[in-house]
Short mmCIF file of C-alpha atoms in Angstrom, two decimals:
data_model
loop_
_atom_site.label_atom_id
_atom_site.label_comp_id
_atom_site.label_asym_id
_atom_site.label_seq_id
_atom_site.Cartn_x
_atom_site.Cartn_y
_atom_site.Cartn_z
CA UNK B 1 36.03 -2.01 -51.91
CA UNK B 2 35.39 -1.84 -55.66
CA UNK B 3 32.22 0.31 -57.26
CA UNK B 4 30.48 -0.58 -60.17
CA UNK B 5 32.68 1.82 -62.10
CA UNK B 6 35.48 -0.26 -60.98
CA UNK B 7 36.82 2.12 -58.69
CA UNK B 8 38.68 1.15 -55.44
CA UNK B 9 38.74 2.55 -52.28
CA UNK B 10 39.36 1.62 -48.84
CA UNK B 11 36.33 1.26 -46.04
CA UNK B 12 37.42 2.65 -42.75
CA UNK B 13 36.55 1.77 -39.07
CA UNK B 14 33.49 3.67 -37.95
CA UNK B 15 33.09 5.29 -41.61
CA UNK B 16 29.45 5.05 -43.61
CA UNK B 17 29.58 3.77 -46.54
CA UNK B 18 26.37 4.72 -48.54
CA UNK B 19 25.22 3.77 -52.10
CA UNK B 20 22.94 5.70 -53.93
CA UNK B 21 20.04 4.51 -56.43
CA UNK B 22 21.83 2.17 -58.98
CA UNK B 23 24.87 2.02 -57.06
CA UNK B 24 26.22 -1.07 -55.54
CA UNK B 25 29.76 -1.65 -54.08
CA UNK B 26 31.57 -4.57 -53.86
CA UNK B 27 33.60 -4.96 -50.40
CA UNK B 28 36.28 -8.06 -49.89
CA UNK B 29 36.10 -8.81 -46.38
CA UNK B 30 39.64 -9.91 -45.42
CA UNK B 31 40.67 -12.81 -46.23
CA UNK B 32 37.36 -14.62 -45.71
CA UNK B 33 35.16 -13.48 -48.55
CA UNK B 34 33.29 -10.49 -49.70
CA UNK B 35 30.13 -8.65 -49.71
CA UNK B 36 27.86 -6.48 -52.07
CA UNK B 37 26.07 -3.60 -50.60
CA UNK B 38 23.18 -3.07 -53.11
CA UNK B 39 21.49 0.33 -53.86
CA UNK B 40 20.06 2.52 -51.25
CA UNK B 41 22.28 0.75 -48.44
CA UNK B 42 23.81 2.07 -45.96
CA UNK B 43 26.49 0.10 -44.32
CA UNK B 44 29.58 0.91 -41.58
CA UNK B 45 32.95 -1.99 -40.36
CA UNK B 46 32.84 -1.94 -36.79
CA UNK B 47 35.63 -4.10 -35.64
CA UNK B 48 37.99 -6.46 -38.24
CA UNK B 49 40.37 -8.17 -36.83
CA UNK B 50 41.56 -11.99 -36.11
CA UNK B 51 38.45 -12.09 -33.86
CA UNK B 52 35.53 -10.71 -35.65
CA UNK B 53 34.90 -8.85 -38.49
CA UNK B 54 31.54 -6.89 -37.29
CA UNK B 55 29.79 -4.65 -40.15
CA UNK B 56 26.63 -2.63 -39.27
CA UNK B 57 23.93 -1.97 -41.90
CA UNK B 58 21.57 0.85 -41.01
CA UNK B 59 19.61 0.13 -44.27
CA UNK B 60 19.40 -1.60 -47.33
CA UNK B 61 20.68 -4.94 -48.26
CA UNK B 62 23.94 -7.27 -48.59
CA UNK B 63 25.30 -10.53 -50.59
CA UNK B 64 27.26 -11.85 -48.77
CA UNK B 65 30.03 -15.07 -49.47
CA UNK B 66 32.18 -15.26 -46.89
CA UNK B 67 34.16 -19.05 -45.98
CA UNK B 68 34.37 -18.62 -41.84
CA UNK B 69 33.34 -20.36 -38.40
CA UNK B 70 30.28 -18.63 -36.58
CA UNK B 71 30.60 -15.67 -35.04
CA UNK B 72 33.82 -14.62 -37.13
CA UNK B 73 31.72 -12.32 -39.81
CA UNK B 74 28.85 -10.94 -38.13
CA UNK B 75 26.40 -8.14 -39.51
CA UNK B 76 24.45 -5.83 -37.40
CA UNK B 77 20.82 -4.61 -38.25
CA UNK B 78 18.29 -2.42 -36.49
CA UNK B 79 16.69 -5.76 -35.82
CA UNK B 80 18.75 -9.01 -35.63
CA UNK B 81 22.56 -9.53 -35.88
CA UNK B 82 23.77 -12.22 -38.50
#
């Protein structure tokens, strides 16, 4: 995961991730692709592995560019799963 200062860090199973007003984080997801979680989002991986990769956003909003077959990359909302 790389901020929009350019920092890295690592997002951990289980672990919120939040961004604050102006903040947006840029996450590569595996080998597949990668997201960015835009400001006021709230986002959590919930399972990566040669399965799924299974991310659950409580609020806010992704871009997402990922190069998989359905049901690899999956996100979870309060309201519909993607």
């Amino acid at each position: 995961m790389r901020d929009d200062a350019g920092k890295v860090a690592r997002l951990y199973l289980n672990r919120w991730l939040e961004t604050g007003a102006g903040e947006r984080a840029r996450i590569q997801v595996a080998q597949i692709g990668e997201l960015t979680l835009q400001p006021g989002s709230r986002l959590r991986l919930r399972r990566t592995d040669a399965l799924e990769h299974r991310l659950e956003l409580s609020r806010g909003s992704v871009h997402a560019k990922v190069d998989a077959p359905p049901r690899l990359f999956v996100i979870d909302t309060p309201s519909a799963s993607a």
